[in-house]
PDB file of C-alpha atoms in Angstrom:
ATOM      1  CA  MET A   1      38.521  25.003  28.360  1.00  0.00           C
ATOM      2  CA  ALA A   2      40.651  27.837  27.023  1.00  0.00           C
ATOM      3  CA  GLU A   3      40.100  31.158  28.731  1.00  0.00           C
ATOM      4  CA  PHE A   4      41.160  33.102  25.680  1.00  0.00           C
ATOM      5  CA  ARG A   5      39.739  33.114  22.197  1.00  0.00           C
ATOM      6  CA  ILE A   6      41.459  34.067  18.973  1.00  0.00           C
ATOM      7  CA  VAL A   7      39.571  35.006  15.827  1.00  0.00           C
ATOM      8  CA  THR A   8      41.249  35.753  12.516  1.00  0.00           C
ATOM      9  CA  ARG A   9      39.902  38.950  10.953  1.00  0.00           C
ATOM     10  CA  PRO A  10      40.325  40.142   7.380  1.00  0.00           C
ATOM     11  CA  ILE A  11      42.901  42.848   6.819  1.00  0.00           C
ATOM     12  CA  GLU A  12      43.758  44.788   3.687  1.00  0.00           C
ATOM     13  CA  LYS A  13      47.450  44.186   3.968  1.00  0.00           C
ATOM     14  CA  ARG A  14      49.358  41.524   2.181  1.00  0.00           C
ATOM     15  CA  ASN A  15      51.414  39.029   4.149  1.00  0.00           C
ATOM     16  CA  THR A  16      49.688  40.194   7.307  1.00  0.00           C
ATOM     17  CA  ILE A  17      47.461  38.313   9.690  1.00  0.00           C
ATOM     18  CA  LEU A  18      45.083  40.114  12.051  1.00  0.00           C
ATOM     19  CA  LEU A  19      44.173  38.243  15.230  1.00  0.00           C
ATOM     20  CA  GLU A  20      41.405  39.483  17.485  1.00  0.00           C
ATOM     21  CA  ILE A  21      41.948  38.210  21.006  1.00  0.00           C
ATOM     22  CA  SER A  22      39.402  38.058  23.796  1.00  0.00           C
ATOM     23  CA  GLY A  23      39.370  36.642  27.313  1.00  0.00           C
ATOM     24  CA  TRP A  24      42.370  36.279  29.520  1.00  0.00           C
ATOM     25  CA  VAL A  25      45.792  34.671  29.667  1.00  0.00           C
ATOM     26  CA  ASP A  26      47.082  33.628  33.064  1.00  0.00           C
ATOM     27  CA  LEU A  27      49.198  30.790  34.419  1.00  0.00           C
ATOM     28  CA  ALA A  28      46.442  28.277  33.643  1.00  0.00           C
ATOM     29  CA  SER A  29      46.282  29.172  29.967  1.00  0.00           C
ATOM     30  CA  SER A  30      49.824  30.374  29.324  1.00  0.00           C
ATOM     31  CA  LEU A  31      51.141  27.123  27.824  1.00  0.00           C
ATOM     32  CA  LEU A  32      48.236  26.808  25.402  1.00  0.00           C
ATOM     33  CA  TRP A  33      48.567  30.502  24.617  1.00  0.00           C
ATOM     34  CA  GLU A  34      52.231  30.144  23.701  1.00  0.00           C
ATOM     35  CA  LYS A  35      51.565  27.043  21.600  1.00  0.00           C
ATOM     36  CA  THR A  36      48.688  28.749  19.787  1.00  0.00           C
ATOM     37  CA  MET A  37      50.627  31.929  19.150  1.00  0.00           C
ATOM     38  CA  ARG A  38      53.607  29.977  17.837  1.00  0.00           C
ATOM     39  CA  GLY A  39      51.194  28.119  15.555  1.00  0.00           C
ATOM     40  CA  TYR A  40      50.180  31.369  13.885  1.00  0.00           C
ATOM     41  CA  THR A  41      53.784  31.983  12.870  1.00  0.00           C
ATOM     42  CA  LYS A  42      53.488  28.907  10.627  1.00  0.00           C
ATOM     43  CA  THR A  43      50.696  30.425   8.526  1.00  0.00           C
ATOM     44  CA  GLY A  44      53.226  31.945   6.159  1.00  0.00           C
ATOM     45  CA  GLU A  45      52.275  35.538   6.948  1.00  0.00           C
ATOM     46  CA  GLU A  46      55.236  37.707   7.771  1.00  0.00           C
ATOM     47  CA  CYS A  47      53.442  40.307   9.823  1.00  0.00           C
ATOM     48  CA  MET A  48      51.058  39.900  12.713  1.00  0.00           C
ATOM     49  CA  VAL A  49      48.634  42.400  14.205  1.00  0.00           C
ATOM     50  CA  LEU A  50      47.174  41.518  17.596  1.00  0.00           C
ATOM     51  CA  ASP A  51      43.906  43.322  18.270  1.00  0.00           C
ATOM     52  CA  LEU A  52      43.603  43.414  22.060  1.00  0.00           C
ATOM     53  CA  LYS A  53      40.461  45.483  22.513  1.00  0.00           C
ATOM     54  CA  TYR A  54      38.526  42.515  23.923  1.00  0.00           C
ATOM     55  CA  MET A  55      41.391  41.084  25.911  1.00  0.00           C
ATOM     56  CA  GLU A  56      40.555  41.258  29.600  1.00  0.00           C
ATOM     57  CA  TYR A  57      43.797  40.234  31.233  1.00  0.00           C
ATOM     58  CA  ILE A  58      47.306  39.034  30.514  1.00  0.00           C
ATOM     59  CA  ASN A  59      50.034  38.051  32.944  1.00  0.00           C
ATOM     60  CA  THR A  60      53.793  38.254  32.504  1.00  0.00           C
ATOM     61  CA  ARG A  61      54.078  34.764  31.009  1.00  0.00           C
ATOM     62  CA  GLY A  62      51.487  35.619  28.386  1.00  0.00           C
ATOM     63  CA  LEU A  63      53.419  38.743  27.474  1.00  0.00           C
ATOM     64  CA  GLY A  64      56.594  36.686  27.329  1.00  0.00           C
ATOM     65  CA  SER A  65      54.986  34.478  24.688  1.00  0.00           C
ATOM     66  CA  ILE A  66      54.108  37.525  22.594  1.00  0.00           C
ATOM     67  CA  LEU A  67      57.763  38.553  22.748  1.00  0.00           C
ATOM     68  CA  VAL A  68      58.842  35.086  21.638  1.00  0.00           C
ATOM     69  CA  VAL A  69      56.569  35.350  18.593  1.00  0.00           C
ATOM     70  CA  GLN A  70      57.723  38.886  17.859  1.00  0.00           C
ATOM     71  CA  LYS A  71      61.345  37.753  17.990  1.00  0.00           C
ATOM     72  CA  TYR A  72      60.596  34.912  15.582  1.00  0.00           C
ATOM     73  CA  LEU A  73      58.860  37.229  13.110  1.00  0.00           C
ATOM     74  CA  ASP A  74      61.592  39.812  13.464  1.00  0.00           C
ATOM     75  CA  ASP A  75      64.269  37.205  12.744  1.00  0.00           C
ATOM     76  CA  HIS A  76      62.362  36.205   9.611  1.00  0.00           C
ATOM     77  CA  GLY A  77      61.986  39.717   8.264  1.00  0.00           C
ATOM     78  CA  GLY A  78      58.483  40.258   9.622  1.00  0.00           C
ATOM     79  CA  SER A  79      56.970  42.284  12.437  1.00  0.00           C
ATOM     80  CA  LEU A  80      54.340  42.245  15.146  1.00  0.00           C
ATOM     81  CA  ILE A  81      52.250  45.132  16.435  1.00  0.00           C
ATOM     82  CA  LEU A  82      49.636  45.500  19.154  1.00  0.00           C
ATOM     83  CA  VAL A  83      46.390  47.388  18.718  1.00  0.00           C
ATOM     84  CA  GLY A  84      43.734  48.754  21.073  1.00  0.00           C
ATOM     85  CA  PRO A  85      44.652  47.272  24.433  1.00  0.00           C
ATOM     86  CA  THR A  86      42.289  48.041  27.291  1.00  0.00           C
ATOM     87  CA  GLU A  87      43.690  50.128  30.142  1.00  0.00           C
ATOM     88  CA  ARG A  88      44.140  46.990  32.176  1.00  0.00           C
ATOM     89  CA  VAL A  89      46.192  45.234  29.504  1.00  0.00           C
ATOM     90  CA  GLN A  90      48.047  48.405  28.525  1.00  0.00           C
ATOM     91  CA  GLN A  91      49.221  48.726  32.097  1.00  0.00           C
ATOM     92  CA  SER A  92      50.829  45.273  31.993  1.00  0.00           C
ATOM     93  CA  ILE A  93      52.392  46.066  28.633  1.00  0.00           C
ATOM     94  CA  GLU A  94      53.945  49.249  29.974  1.00  0.00           C
ATOM     95  CA  ILE A  95      55.063  48.003  33.369  1.00  0.00           C
ATOM     96  CA  THR A  96      56.869  45.002  31.925  1.00  0.00           C
ATOM     97  CA  GLY A  97      58.666  47.025  29.274  1.00  0.00           C
ATOM     98  CA  VAL A  98      56.937  45.240  26.393  1.00  0.00           C
ATOM     99  CA  SER A  99      55.877  48.637  25.057  1.00  0.00           C
ATOM    100  CA  ARG A 100      59.592  49.370  24.512  1.00  0.00           C
ATOM    101  CA  VAL A 101      59.906  46.321  22.309  1.00  0.00           C
ATOM    102  CA  ILE A 102      56.588  46.129  20.442  1.00  0.00           C
ATOM    103  CA  PRO A 103      54.800  49.117  18.913  1.00  0.00           C
ATOM    104  CA  THR A 104      51.322  49.604  20.391  1.00  0.00           C
ATOM    105  CA  TYR A 105      48.527  51.653  18.783  1.00  0.00           C
ATOM    106  CA  GLU A 106      45.105  52.726  19.954  1.00  0.00           C
ATOM    107  CA  THR A 107      43.306  51.801  16.735  1.00  0.00           C
ATOM    108  CA  LEU A 108      43.894  49.558  13.772  1.00  0.00           C
ATOM    109  CA  GLU A 109      43.635  52.538  11.417  1.00  0.00           C
ATOM    110  CA  GLU A 110      46.391  54.329  13.284  1.00  0.00           C
ATOM    111  CA  ALA A 111      48.532  51.204  13.257  1.00  0.00           C
ATOM    112  CA  LEU A 112      48.146  50.700   9.537  1.00  0.00           C
ATOM    113  CA  GLN A 113      48.806  54.353   8.808  1.00  0.00           C
ATOM    114  CA  GLU A 114      51.964  54.386  10.893  1.00  0.00           C
ATOM    115  CA  ASN A 115      53.085  51.084   9.425  1.00  0.00           C
ATOM    116  CA  SER A 116      52.338  51.640   5.765  1.00  0.00           C
ATOM    117  CA  ASP A 117      55.538  49.751   5.063  1.00  0.00           C
ATOM    118  CA  LEU A 118      54.042  46.613   6.586  1.00  0.00           C
ATOM    119  CA  LYS A 119      55.301  44.357   3.819  1.00  0.00           C
ATOM    120  CA  GLN A 120      53.152  45.788   1.029  1.00  0.00           C
ATOM    121  CA  ARG A 121      54.057  43.372  -1.713  1.00  0.00           C
TER     122      ARG A 121
ATOM    123  CA  MET B   1      32.126  47.530  63.502  1.00  0.00           C
ATOM    124  CA  SER B   2      34.520  44.994  62.059  1.00  0.00           C
ATOM    125  CA  LEU B   3      37.034  46.078  59.454  1.00  0.00           C
ATOM    126  CA  PRO B   4      36.783  44.678  55.963  1.00  0.00           C
ATOM    127  CA  GLU B   5      38.854  41.588  55.471  1.00  0.00           C
ATOM    128  CA  LEU B   6      39.195  38.871  52.906  1.00  0.00           C
ATOM    129  CA  PHE B   7      40.584  35.447  53.685  1.00  0.00           C
ATOM    130  CA  ILE B   8      40.714  32.777  51.027  1.00  0.00           C
ATOM    131  CA  LYS B   9      42.264  29.324  51.109  1.00  0.00           C
ATOM    132  CA  ILE B  10      42.931  27.818  47.734  1.00  0.00           C
ATOM    133  CA  PRO B  11      44.785  24.799  46.383  1.00  0.00           C
ATOM    134  CA  SER B  12      47.906  25.309  44.288  1.00  0.00           C
ATOM    135  CA  SER B  13      46.018  24.953  41.019  1.00  0.00           C
ATOM    136  CA  SER B  14      46.276  27.575  38.319  1.00  0.00           C
ATOM    137  CA  LYS B  15      42.690  26.819  37.281  1.00  0.00           C
ATOM    138  CA  ILE B  16      41.426  28.754  40.252  1.00  0.00           C
ATOM    139  CA  LEU B  17      43.356  31.952  39.527  1.00  0.00           C
ATOM    140  CA  HIS B  18      40.576  33.745  37.645  1.00  0.00           C
ATOM    141  CA  LYS B  19      38.173  33.266  40.544  1.00  0.00           C
ATOM    142  CA  LEU B  20      40.779  34.579  42.954  1.00  0.00           C
ATOM    143  CA  ARG B  21      41.306  37.644  40.748  1.00  0.00           C
ATOM    144  CA  GLU B  22      37.566  38.327  40.800  1.00  0.00           C
ATOM    145  CA  GLN B  23      37.488  38.145  44.603  1.00  0.00           C
ATOM    146  CA  ILE B  24      40.488  40.436  44.966  1.00  0.00           C
ATOM    147  CA  ARG B  25      39.006  42.970  42.538  1.00  0.00           C
ATOM    148  CA  LYS B  26      35.720  42.995  44.440  1.00  0.00           C
ATOM    149  CA  PHE B  27      37.490  43.454  47.753  1.00  0.00           C
ATOM    150  CA  ALA B  28      39.720  46.245  46.438  1.00  0.00           C
ATOM    151  CA  ALA B  29      36.688  47.969  44.900  1.00  0.00           C
ATOM    152  CA  SER B  30      34.860  47.788  48.224  1.00  0.00           C
ATOM    153  CA  LEU B  31      37.722  49.790  49.773  1.00  0.00           C
ATOM    154  CA  LYS B  32      37.241  52.535  47.158  1.00  0.00           C
ATOM    155  CA  LEU B  33      40.546  52.024  45.408  1.00  0.00           C
ATOM    156  CA  SER B  34      40.790  53.671  42.009  1.00  0.00           C
ATOM    157  CA  ASN B  35      40.363  51.535  38.906  1.00  0.00           C
ATOM    158  CA  ILE B  36      44.087  51.662  38.227  1.00  0.00           C
ATOM    159  CA  GLN B  37      44.843  50.596  41.779  1.00  0.00           C
ATOM    160  CA  ILE B  38      42.339  47.744  41.503  1.00  0.00           C
ATOM    161  CA  ASP B  39      44.082  46.592  38.312  1.00  0.00           C
ATOM    162  CA  ASN B  40      47.437  46.850  40.057  1.00  0.00           C
ATOM    163  CA  VAL B  41      46.324  44.801  43.035  1.00  0.00           C
ATOM    164  CA  GLU B  42      44.841  42.162  40.747  1.00  0.00           C
ATOM    165  CA  LEU B  43      48.047  41.912  38.725  1.00  0.00           C
ATOM    166  CA  ALA B  44      50.257  41.735  41.794  1.00  0.00           C
ATOM    167  CA  VAL B  45      48.180  39.075  43.549  1.00  0.00           C
ATOM    168  CA  ASP B  46      47.896  36.988  40.392  1.00  0.00           C
ATOM    169  CA  GLU B  47      51.661  37.068  39.920  1.00  0.00           C
ATOM    170  CA  ALA B  48      52.329  36.300  43.596  1.00  0.00           C
ATOM    171  CA  VAL B  49      50.026  33.276  43.587  1.00  0.00           C
ATOM    172  CA  SER B  50      51.377  32.137  40.212  1.00  0.00           C
ATOM    173  CA  ASN B  51      54.868  32.219  41.706  1.00  0.00           C
ATOM    174  CA  VAL B  52      53.700  30.075  44.611  1.00  0.00           C
ATOM    175  CA  ILE B  53      52.145  27.537  42.243  1.00  0.00           C
ATOM    176  CA  ARG B  54      55.298  27.372  40.124  1.00  0.00           C
ATOM    177  CA  HIS B  55      57.991  27.578  42.763  1.00  0.00           C
ATOM    178  CA  ALA B  56      56.600  26.534  46.132  1.00  0.00           C
ATOM    179  CA  TYR B  57      54.476  23.634  44.883  1.00  0.00           C
ATOM    180  CA  PRO B  58      56.015  22.504  41.610  1.00  0.00           C
ATOM    181  CA  ARG B  59      53.978  19.725  39.958  1.00  0.00           C
ATOM    182  CA  ARG B  60      51.456  19.769  42.786  1.00  0.00           C
ATOM    183  CA  SER B  61      47.897  21.013  42.725  1.00  0.00           C
ATOM    184  CA  ASP B  62      47.020  20.243  46.340  1.00  0.00           C
ATOM    185  CA  GLY B  63      49.355  22.633  48.157  1.00  0.00           C
ATOM    186  CA  LEU B  64      47.730  25.104  50.529  1.00  0.00           C
ATOM    187  CA  ILE B  65      47.755  28.799  49.617  1.00  0.00           C
ATOM    188  CA  GLN B  66      46.258  31.397  51.908  1.00  0.00           C
ATOM    189  CA  VAL B  67      45.430  34.839  50.607  1.00  0.00           C
ATOM    190  CA  ARG B  68      44.549  37.383  53.236  1.00  0.00           C
ATOM    191  CA  ALA B  69      43.692  40.995  52.489  1.00  0.00           C
ATOM    192  CA  TRP B  70      42.790  43.725  54.901  1.00  0.00           C
ATOM    193  CA  GLN B  71      42.641  47.436  55.348  1.00  0.00           C
ATOM    194  CA  ASP B  72      45.205  48.957  57.639  1.00  0.00           C
ATOM    195  CA  LEU B  73      45.628  52.679  58.314  1.00  0.00           C
ATOM    196  CA  GLY B  74      44.730  53.826  54.835  1.00  0.00           C
ATOM    197  CA  LYS B  75      46.482  50.951  53.159  1.00  0.00           C
ATOM    198  CA  LEU B  76      45.401  47.722  51.593  1.00  0.00           C
ATOM    199  CA  VAL B  77      47.611  44.863  52.705  1.00  0.00           C
ATOM    200  CA  VAL B  78      47.615  41.536  50.890  1.00  0.00           C
ATOM    201  CA  ALA B  79      49.527  38.535  52.213  1.00  0.00           C
ATOM    202  CA  VAL B  80      50.006  35.405  50.137  1.00  0.00           C
ATOM    203  CA  ARG B  81      51.240  32.530  52.261  1.00  0.00           C
ATOM    204  CA  ASP B  82      52.268  29.010  51.345  1.00  0.00           C
ATOM    205  CA  TYR B  83      53.815  26.032  53.081  1.00  0.00           C
ATOM    206  CA  GLY B  84      55.914  24.763  50.209  1.00  0.00           C
ATOM    207  CA  LYS B  85      59.455  25.325  49.012  1.00  0.00           C
ATOM    208  CA  GLY B  86      60.926  28.765  49.490  1.00  0.00           C
ATOM    209  CA  TYR B  87      62.881  30.466  46.763  1.00  0.00           C
ATOM    210  CA  THR B  88      65.310  33.313  46.373  1.00  0.00           C
ATOM    211  CA  PRO B  89      63.928  36.065  44.172  1.00  0.00           C
ATOM    212  CA  LYS B  90      66.371  37.062  41.461  1.00  0.00           C
ATOM    213  CA  PRO B  91      66.968  40.695  40.587  1.00  0.00           C
ATOM    214  CA  VAL B  92      65.390  41.810  37.335  1.00  0.00           C
ATOM    215  CA  ASN B  93      67.398  43.708  34.743  1.00  0.00           C
ATOM    216  CA  LEU B  94      65.420  45.663  32.162  1.00  0.00           C
ATOM    217  CA  ALA B  95      68.258  47.918  31.074  1.00  0.00           C
ATOM    218  CA  THR B  96      68.084  46.886  27.455  1.00  0.00           C
ATOM    219  CA  ILE B  97      65.425  45.553  25.119  1.00  0.00           C
ATOM    220  CA  ARG B  98      67.353  42.301  24.999  1.00  0.00           C
ATOM    221  CA  LYS B  99      67.113  42.048  28.773  1.00  0.00           C
ATOM    222  CA  VAL B 100      63.365  42.711  28.681  1.00  0.00           C
ATOM    223  CA  ARG B 101      63.032  39.825  26.247  1.00  0.00           C
ATOM    224  CA  GLU B 102      65.184  37.515  28.336  1.00  0.00           C
ATOM    225  CA  GLU B 103      63.405  38.288  31.596  1.00  0.00           C
ATOM    226  CA  LEU B 104      59.927  37.845  30.152  1.00  0.00           C
ATOM    227  CA  SER B 105      60.879  34.728  28.241  1.00  0.00           C
ATOM    228  CA  ARG B 106      62.251  32.976  31.300  1.00  0.00           C
ATOM    229  CA  GLY B 107      59.193  33.928  33.343  1.00  0.00           C
ATOM    230  CA  GLY B 108      61.103  36.000  35.850  1.00  0.00           C
ATOM    231  CA  MET B 109      59.086  39.194  35.712  1.00  0.00           C
ATOM    232  CA  GLY B 110      56.386  38.438  38.252  1.00  0.00           C
ATOM    233  CA  ARG B 111      58.220  39.857  41.204  1.00  0.00           C
ATOM    234  CA  TYR B 112      59.256  42.957  39.286  1.00  0.00           C
ATOM    235  CA  LEU B 113      55.675  43.555  38.213  1.00  0.00           C
ATOM    236  CA  MET B 114      54.443  43.196  41.800  1.00  0.00           C
ATOM    237  CA  LYS B 115      56.901  45.882  42.890  1.00  0.00           C
ATOM    238  CA  GLN B 116      55.752  48.192  40.134  1.00  0.00           C
ATOM    239  CA  CYS B 117      52.090  47.685  41.004  1.00  0.00           C
ATOM    240  CA  MET B 118      52.302  48.007  44.785  1.00  0.00           C
ATOM    241  CA  ASP B 119      53.945  50.503  47.139  1.00  0.00           C
ATOM    242  CA  SER B 120      55.727  47.789  49.052  1.00  0.00           C
ATOM    243  CA  VAL B 121      56.456  44.111  48.452  1.00  0.00           C
ATOM    244  CA  GLN B 122      58.259  41.914  50.910  1.00  0.00           C
ATOM    245  CA  TYR B 123      58.991  38.220  50.794  1.00  0.00           C
ATOM    246  CA  ILE B 124      59.968  36.048  53.687  1.00  0.00           C
ATOM    247  CA  SER B 125      60.768  32.381  53.717  1.00  0.00           C
ATOM    248  CA  LEU B 126      60.893  30.525  57.009  1.00  0.00           C
ATOM    249  CA  PRO B 127      62.235  27.022  56.343  1.00  0.00           C
ATOM    250  CA  TYR B 128      59.824  24.270  57.428  1.00  0.00           C
ATOM    251  CA  GLN B 129      57.248  26.871  58.401  1.00  0.00           C
ATOM    252  CA  TYR B 130      55.930  29.063  55.624  1.00  0.00           C
ATOM    253  CA  ASN B 131      56.727  31.560  52.900  1.00  0.00           C
ATOM    254  CA  GLU B 132      54.849  34.799  52.565  1.00  0.00           C
ATOM    255  CA  THR B 133      54.716  37.639  50.117  1.00  0.00           C
ATOM    256  CA  ARG B 134      53.232  40.723  51.700  1.00  0.00           C
ATOM    257  CA  MET B 135      52.171  43.590  49.482  1.00  0.00           C
ATOM    258  CA  ILE B 136      50.932  47.012  50.486  1.00  0.00           C
ATOM    259  CA  ILE B 137      49.250  49.773  48.507  1.00  0.00           C
ATOM    260  CA  LYS B 138      48.150  53.135  49.896  1.00  0.00           C
ATOM    261  CA  ILE B 139      44.467  53.975  49.577  1.00  0.00           C
ATOM    262  CA  SER B 140      42.422  56.938  50.774  1.00  0.00           C
ATOM    263  CA  PRO B 141      43.978  58.536  53.828  1.00  0.00           C
ATOM    264  CA  GLN B 142      41.285  57.637  56.329  1.00  0.00           C
ATOM    265  CA  VAL B 143      42.381  56.691  59.821  1.00  0.00           C
ATOM    266  CA  ILE B 144      41.395  53.193  60.747  1.00  0.00           C
ATOM    267  CA  ASN B 145      42.036  51.142  63.862  1.00  0.00           C
ATOM    268  CA  ARG B 146      44.341  48.284  63.154  1.00  0.00           C
ATOM    269  CA  PRO B 147      43.062  44.832  64.039  1.00  0.00           C
ATOM    270  CA  LYS B 148      45.203  43.335  66.782  1.00  0.00           C
ATOM    271  CA  GLU B 149      45.659  40.020  65.040  1.00  0.00           C
ATOM    272  CA  TYR B 150      47.586  41.653  62.198  1.00  0.00           C
ATOM    273  CA  PRO B 151      50.742  43.247  63.512  1.00  0.00           C
ATOM    274  CA  ASP B 152      52.874  45.550  61.425  1.00  0.00           C
ATOM    275  CA  PHE B 153      54.953  43.745  58.907  1.00  0.00           C
ATOM    276  CA  SER B 154      58.647  43.841  59.372  1.00  0.00           C
ATOM    277  CA  PRO B 155      61.279  41.807  57.605  1.00  0.00           C
ATOM    278  CA  GLY B 156      62.674  41.139  61.058  1.00  0.00           C
ATOM    279  CA  LEU B 157      61.833  37.653  62.230  1.00  0.00           C
ATOM    280  CA  PRO B 158      60.470  38.297  65.747  1.00  0.00           C
ATOM    281  CA  GLU B 159      57.557  40.507  64.697  1.00  0.00           C
ATOM    282  CA  TYR B 160      56.815  38.394  61.707  1.00  0.00           C
ATOM    283  CA  SER B 161      56.668  35.193  63.676  1.00  0.00           C
ATOM    284  CA  ALA B 162      53.767  36.692  65.614  1.00  0.00           C
ATOM    285  CA  LEU B 163      51.683  36.055  62.532  1.00  0.00           C
ATOM    286  CA  GLN B 164      51.800  32.312  62.986  1.00  0.00           C
TER     287      GLN B 164
END
């Protein structure tokens, strides 16, 4: 049984996929997490928004997978941003330096406002 | 009155990690750590045990892992011990964004994260005996008598061997 759950939410941005993530990612689920996240890069959307407000926990391997996906999107002219992490998740993001690599916003509105250039085609 | 202590024996299976995290959180909360400190302890213990599963008992889910936590002179001490293969922790370089990517991608950030979360992290590997990661975080400055069975940690072998 997967400890995390990913739900695709509608977003008023073209070429962008919004994924709402809940649960946790640890060593037990990290391989499935990476596989699933890589799968979303095949949807054809260039930009990815990860809504983390329901995410309870993520370890360093889980964050590593997010960086792998971000690198892939970046290399293909896209982008990845993080939205609404809980304090617990935000702490991991900051300590590991992921916040230096991936923009993180408190709300989706703020993220969309700051990233109005998110591939509006 | 006995001092609060947590002692858990678990197999080297990642499926049990979430239950361990719950236990550690409860124990840390019982010692009145702040929410941030509780999160830090949880993260550090999860990473320490994950390292044991990956490095000390590769491809095994029946290796013994002992997690012991106790309060000691205003500090929370957590020791994660295994009887598998020891390893040499590699230094982490986060100087550039590229390095952050590389370190996280190769799964080498656990130890770094532990050090960021806790006030002290020490690792000792005694060949054919055990490996132990001992982590310490300061809590409220109350004076507490130290239990005799848990001597001060020192990287020096003689004191440490008293733990056996």
